[in-house]
Tab-separated table of C-alpha atoms and ligand atoms in Angstrom:
chain	number	residue	atom	x	y	z
R	1	UNK	CA	22.746	-21.524	25.832
R	2	UNK	CA	23.797	-18.032	24.595
R	3	UNK	CA	23.893	-15.906	27.594
R	4	UNK	CA	22.793	-11.898	27.645
R	5	UNK	CA	23.384	-9.202	28.888
R	6	UNK	CA	20.221	-8.193	29.599
R	7	UNK	CA	16.546	-9.752	28.611
R	8	UNK	CA	15.900	-9.132	24.627
R	9	UNK	CA	13.255	-7.206	23.446
R	10	UNK	CA	9.987	-10.214	22.137
R	11	UNK	CA	8.923	-10.399	19.401
R	12	UNK	CA	6.275	-7.730	17.366
R	13	UNK	CA	3.470	-9.592	16.936
R	14	UNK	CA	0.031	-9.324	14.711
R	15	UNK	CA	-2.716	-11.554	14.779
R	16	UNK	CA	-3.892	-13.550	11.987
R	17	UNK	CA	-7.231	-13.255	10.777
R	18	UNK	CA	-9.026	-16.837	10.778
R	19	UNK	CA	-6.162	-18.427	12.453
R	20	UNK	CA	-4.082	-19.084	16.246
R	21	UNK	CA	-1.226	-17.808	14.811
R	22	UNK	CA	0.650	-14.322	15.101
R	23	UNK	CA	2.684	-12.618	12.157
R	24	UNK	CA	6.138	-12.184	13.561
R	25	UNK	CA	7.489	-8.610	12.212
R	26	UNK	CA	10.830	-8.007	10.937
R	27	UNK	CA	11.428	-4.615	9.151
R	28	UNK	CA	9.119	-2.127	8.014
R	29	UNK	CA	9.626	-0.413	5.242
R	30	UNK	CA	6.690	2.401	3.594
R	31	UNK	CA	5.943	4.111	0.225
R	32	UNK	CA	6.118	8.031	-0.059
R	33	UNK	CA	3.591	9.694	-2.365
R	34	UNK	CA	2.701	6.784	-3.811
R	35	UNK	CA	-1.552	8.381	-4.613
R	36	UNK	CA	-1.182	11.579	-6.920
R	37	UNK	CA	-3.586	13.245	-5.219
R	38	UNK	CA	-1.537	13.127	-2.319
R	39	UNK	CA	1.290	14.264	-3.741
R	40	UNK	CA	-0.624	17.491	-4.698
R	41	UNK	CA	-1.856	17.847	-1.372
R	42	UNK	CA	1.491	18.051	0.107
R	43	UNK	CA	2.753	20.868	-2.628
R	44	UNK	CA	3.959	18.492	-5.781
R	45	UNK	CA	2.696	19.317	-8.857
R	46	UNK	CA	4.971	16.856	-10.659
R	47	UNK	CA	4.760	13.296	-11.294
R	48	UNK	CA	7.757	11.635	-9.566
R	49	UNK	CA	8.363	8.235	-8.345
R	50	UNK	CA	7.892	7.027	-5.347
R	51	UNK	CA	10.083	6.181	-2.781
R	52	UNK	CA	10.894	5.004	0.540
R	53	UNK	CA	12.110	5.782	4.788
R	54	UNK	CA	11.582	2.542	7.217
R	55	UNK	CA	9.818	2.516	11.140
R	56	UNK	CA	11.117	0.208	13.509
R	57	UNK	CA	9.283	-2.863	14.076
R	58	UNK	CA	8.137	-2.338	17.303
R	59	UNK	CA	6.505	1.073	16.511
R	60	UNK	CA	3.630	-1.096	15.833
R	61	UNK	CA	0.441	-0.864	17.772
R	62	UNK	CA	-1.913	-3.559	17.386
R	63	UNK	CA	-5.670	-2.950	17.225
R	64	UNK	CA	-7.764	-5.785	17.724
R	65	UNK	CA	-11.635	-5.477	15.982
R	66	UNK	CA	-14.354	-3.834	18.019
R	67	UNK	CA	-11.575	-2.645	20.293
R	68	UNK	CA	-10.450	1.442	20.813
R	69	UNK	CA	-6.478	1.146	20.882
R	70	UNK	CA	-5.631	4.040	22.886
R	71	UNK	CA	-2.736	5.845	20.124
R	72	UNK	CA	-0.226	7.896	23.226
R	73	UNK	CA	0.228	11.372	21.706
R	74	UNK	CA	3.857	11.427	20.722
R	75	UNK	CA	6.610	13.844	22.311
R	76	UNK	CA	7.885	16.855	19.828
R	77	UNK	CA	4.881	17.393	17.447
R	78	UNK	CA	1.428	19.936	17.295
R	79	UNK	CA	0.869	18.182	14.190
R	80	UNK	CA	0.211	14.946	14.517
R	81	UNK	CA	-1.217	13.962	11.042
R	82	UNK	CA	-3.489	10.451	10.417
R	83	UNK	CA	-2.412	8.537	7.249
R	84	UNK	CA	-3.999	5.189	6.064
R	85	UNK	CA	-2.670	2.842	4.485
R	86	UNK	CA	-2.855	-0.496	3.299
R	87	UNK	CA	-0.215	-2.925	4.206
R	88	UNK	CA	1.776	-5.525	2.773
R	89	UNK	CA	3.062	-8.258	5.188
R	90	UNK	CA	5.435	-10.872	3.528
R	91	UNK	CA	5.550	-14.639	3.860
R	92	UNK	CA	8.875	-15.113	1.514
R	93	UNK	CA	11.655	-13.144	0.824
R	94	UNK	CA	13.773	-12.059	-1.892
R	95	UNK	CA	15.858	-9.862	-3.762
R	96	UNK	CA	15.707	-8.042	-7.481
R	97	UNK	CA	11.877	-9.680	-7.634
R	98	UNK	CA	10.536	-9.834	-10.227
R	99	UNK	CA	7.088	-7.937	-10.937
R	100	UNK	CA	5.297	-10.271	-12.461
R	101	UNK	CA	6.346	-12.818	-9.245
R	102	UNK	CA	5.576	-10.232	-6.733
R	103	UNK	CA	2.265	-11.110	-5.463
R	104	UNK	CA	4.016	-14.378	-4.803
R	105	UNK	CA	5.343	-13.427	-1.802
R	106	UNK	CA	2.710	-11.488	0.480
R	107	UNK	CA	1.360	-13.731	2.737
R	108	UNK	CA	-1.474	-11.298	3.489
R	109	UNK	CA	-2.956	-7.304	3.706
R	110	UNK	CA	-3.957	-5.578	6.934
R	111	UNK	CA	-4.756	-1.337	7.247
R	112	UNK	CA	-2.554	0.415	9.054
R	113	UNK	CA	-1.674	4.041	10.038
R	114	UNK	CA	1.524	5.865	8.970
R	115	UNK	CA	1.146	8.782	12.516
R	116	UNK	CA	3.785	11.548	11.369
R	117	UNK	CA	4.538	14.687	13.055
R	118	UNK	CA	3.771	16.816	9.784
R	119	UNK	CA	5.523	19.652	11.707
R	120	UNK	CA	8.700	18.025	12.227
R	121	UNK	CA	8.594	16.590	9.164
R	122	UNK	CA	8.058	19.784	7.251
R	123	UNK	CA	11.431	21.413	9.196
R	124	UNK	CA	13.599	18.263	8.325
R	125	UNK	CA	12.408	18.510	4.561
R	126	UNK	CA	12.854	22.248	4.667
R	127	UNK	CA	16.930	21.241	5.682
R	128	UNK	CA	17.516	18.617	3.950
R	129	UNK	CA	17.575	16.016	7.099
R	130	UNK	CA	15.748	12.353	7.546
R	131	UNK	CA	12.051	12.221	8.389
R	132	UNK	CA	13.503	9.619	10.935
R	133	UNK	CA	11.868	11.624	13.682
R	134	UNK	CA	8.964	12.513	12.220
R	135	UNK	CA	8.013	9.554	11.359
R	136	UNK	CA	9.767	6.652	13.088
R	137	UNK	CA	8.324	7.084	16.469
R	138	UNK	CA	6.665	5.150	19.428
R	139	UNK	CA	3.723	4.037	18.230
R	140	UNK	CA	3.505	5.369	15.088
R	141	UNK	CA	2.517	2.483	13.089
R	142	UNK	CA	-1.130	0.748	14.410
R	143	UNK	CA	-1.773	-1.775	12.377
R	144	UNK	CA	-5.515	-4.023	12.237
R	145	UNK	CA	-5.358	-7.954	11.786
R	146	UNK	CA	-3.704	-9.511	8.564
R	147	UNK	CA	-5.961	-11.248	6.406
R	148	UNK	CA	-4.338	-13.925	4.237
R	149	UNK	CA	-3.896	-13.505	1.111
R	150	UNK	CA	-6.865	-15.932	-0.230
R	151	UNK	CA	-9.329	-14.221	1.512
R	152	UNK	CA	-8.864	-10.868	-0.332
R	153	UNK	CA	-8.511	-11.352	-3.875
R	154	UNK	CA	-10.541	-7.570	-4.054
R	155	UNK	CA	-7.527	-6.005	-2.404
R	156	UNK	CA	-5.903	-4.003	-5.880
R	157	UNK	CA	-9.117	-2.521	-6.535
R	158	UNK	CA	-10.010	-2.489	-2.941
R	159	UNK	CA	-11.871	1.609	-0.958
R	160	UNK	CA	-9.926	2.702	1.747
R	161	UNK	CA	-10.949	5.028	4.056
R	162	UNK	CA	-10.209	7.131	7.110
R	163	UNK	CA	-12.740	9.202	9.393
R	164	UNK	CA	-11.920	11.444	12.434
R	165	UNK	CA	-14.403	11.024	15.313
R	166	UNK	CA	-17.333	10.211	12.311
R	167	UNK	CA	-16.793	11.953	9.513
R	168	UNK	CA	-14.838	11.416	6.745
R	169	UNK	CA	-11.503	12.348	5.952
R	170	UNK	CA	-9.637	10.445	3.555
R	171	UNK	CA	-10.895	8.192	0.667
R	172	UNK	CA	-9.382	6.770	-1.929
R	173	UNK	CA	-8.978	3.189	-4.138
R	174	UNK	CA	-5.810	0.703	-3.930
R	175	UNK	CA	-6.346	0.996	-7.663
R	176	UNK	CA	-5.293	4.071	-7.746
R	177	UNK	CA	-1.872	3.394	-6.347
R	178	UNK	CA	1.351	5.467	-8.152
R	179	UNK	CA	3.270	2.100	-7.525
R	180	UNK	CA	0.484	-1.295	-7.778
R	181	UNK	CA	1.626	-3.574	-4.719
R	182	UNK	CA	3.956	-5.901	-7.060
R	183	UNK	CA	5.748	-2.853	-8.455
R	184	UNK	CA	6.208	-1.474	-5.056
R	185	UNK	CA	7.532	-5.088	-3.685
R	186	UNK	CA	9.908	-5.375	-7.438
R	187	UNK	CA	11.288	-1.441	-6.857
R	188	UNK	CA	12.109	-2.385	-2.443
R	189	UNK	CA	13.512	-5.715	-3.488
R	190	UNK	CA	16.243	-4.238	-6.010
R	191	UNK	CA	17.870	-2.276	-2.508
R	192	UNK	CA	16.908	-4.353	0.472
R	193	UNK	CA	16.433	-8.152	0.311
R	194	UNK	CA	12.877	-8.387	1.133
R	195	UNK	CA	12.521	-10.956	4.692
R	196	UNK	CA	9.696	-13.320	5.908
R	197	UNK	CA	8.166	-10.639	8.815
R	198	UNK	CA	9.423	-7.322	6.772
R	199	UNK	CA	5.425	-5.207	6.294
R	200	UNK	CA	5.557	-2.068	3.650
R	201	UNK	CA	2.659	0.699	4.565
R	202	UNK	CA	1.978	1.433	0.652
R	203	UNK	CA	1.112	5.236	0.797
R	204	UNK	CA	-1.733	6.920	1.735
R	205	UNK	CA	-4.983	8.503	-0.371
R	206	UNK	CA	-5.828	12.744	-0.077
R	207	UNK	CA	-7.325	13.651	2.363
R	208	UNK	CA	-4.055	13.361	5.941
R	209	UNK	CA	-5.069	16.351	8.748
R	210	UNK	CA	-4.321	17.043	12.366
R	211	UNK	CA	-5.713	14.478	15.339
R	212	UNK	CA	-5.953	15.591	18.890
R	213	UNK	CA	-5.570	13.709	22.298
R	214	UNK	CA	-9.705	12.292	22.341
R	215	UNK	CA	-10.100	11.951	18.769
R	216	UNK	CA	-11.487	8.809	17.362
R	217	UNK	CA	-9.334	7.521	14.789
R	218	UNK	CA	-11.212	5.163	12.319
R	219	UNK	CA	-10.009	2.706	9.211
R	220	UNK	CA	-11.077	1.073	6.551
R	221	UNK	CA	-10.293	-1.161	3.514
R	222	UNK	CA	-13.160	-3.459	1.864
R	223	UNK	CA	-12.705	-6.540	2.923
R	224	UNK	CA	-9.605	-6.328	5.238
R	225	UNK	CA	-9.895	-5.957	10.067
R	226	UNK	CA	-10.988	-1.968	10.077
R	227	UNK	CA	-9.450	-0.599	13.140
R	228	UNK	CA	-9.811	1.768	15.303
R	229	UNK	CA	-7.308	3.536	17.910
R	230	UNK	CA	-8.313	7.035	20.535
R	231	UNK	CA	-5.215	9.333	20.706
R	232	UNK	CA	-4.513	9.526	24.059
Z	1	MN	MN1	2.433	7.716	4.137
């Protein structure tokens, strides 16, 4: 039996709709500028290919249905932004996955929030530095329950919405993704060998904005378990 120098961290896990089983999280990939209107609101006029960044797995905050999950306001920022996103949960790994086989690697889908320290992200962009401090902080990846693929056949043309305190902020359709889900998996798997348990936050539609303590965020995608959290 292995003796660890201290107790290893527990496996990060997300409940799956319709079962007692949990989805064990391995890595979190995120796609940047994957909706044209959001790329424009961020000041980019030329259509460029989307790109990737990562968050640590333990940035996950599970948001159970019917509950308001507390979301701690992070340190070092005065401009915490919400980005509601379709999250793809990988069930079967692979590298150089062809686009026409990519959807077979998906276990299921969830609603996620890519929380962002926008002020720090802007600083890092200006200085040509990595985004980690702006994107990969503790509690930066709220996510709802995972719905298995077979239960959401309409996911590739679904409505995606986020409201703050009941006021609509973000709206889009998943068929507006620049890299569709299959293409994202194909692209990602050229750079990393995807593994079961990997999550992919696929990018946010237009309407990102700041939240402050007390604000209640409500994120939905047609057919998926909604998420509700309160900044505390
Ligand atoms: Mn994002």
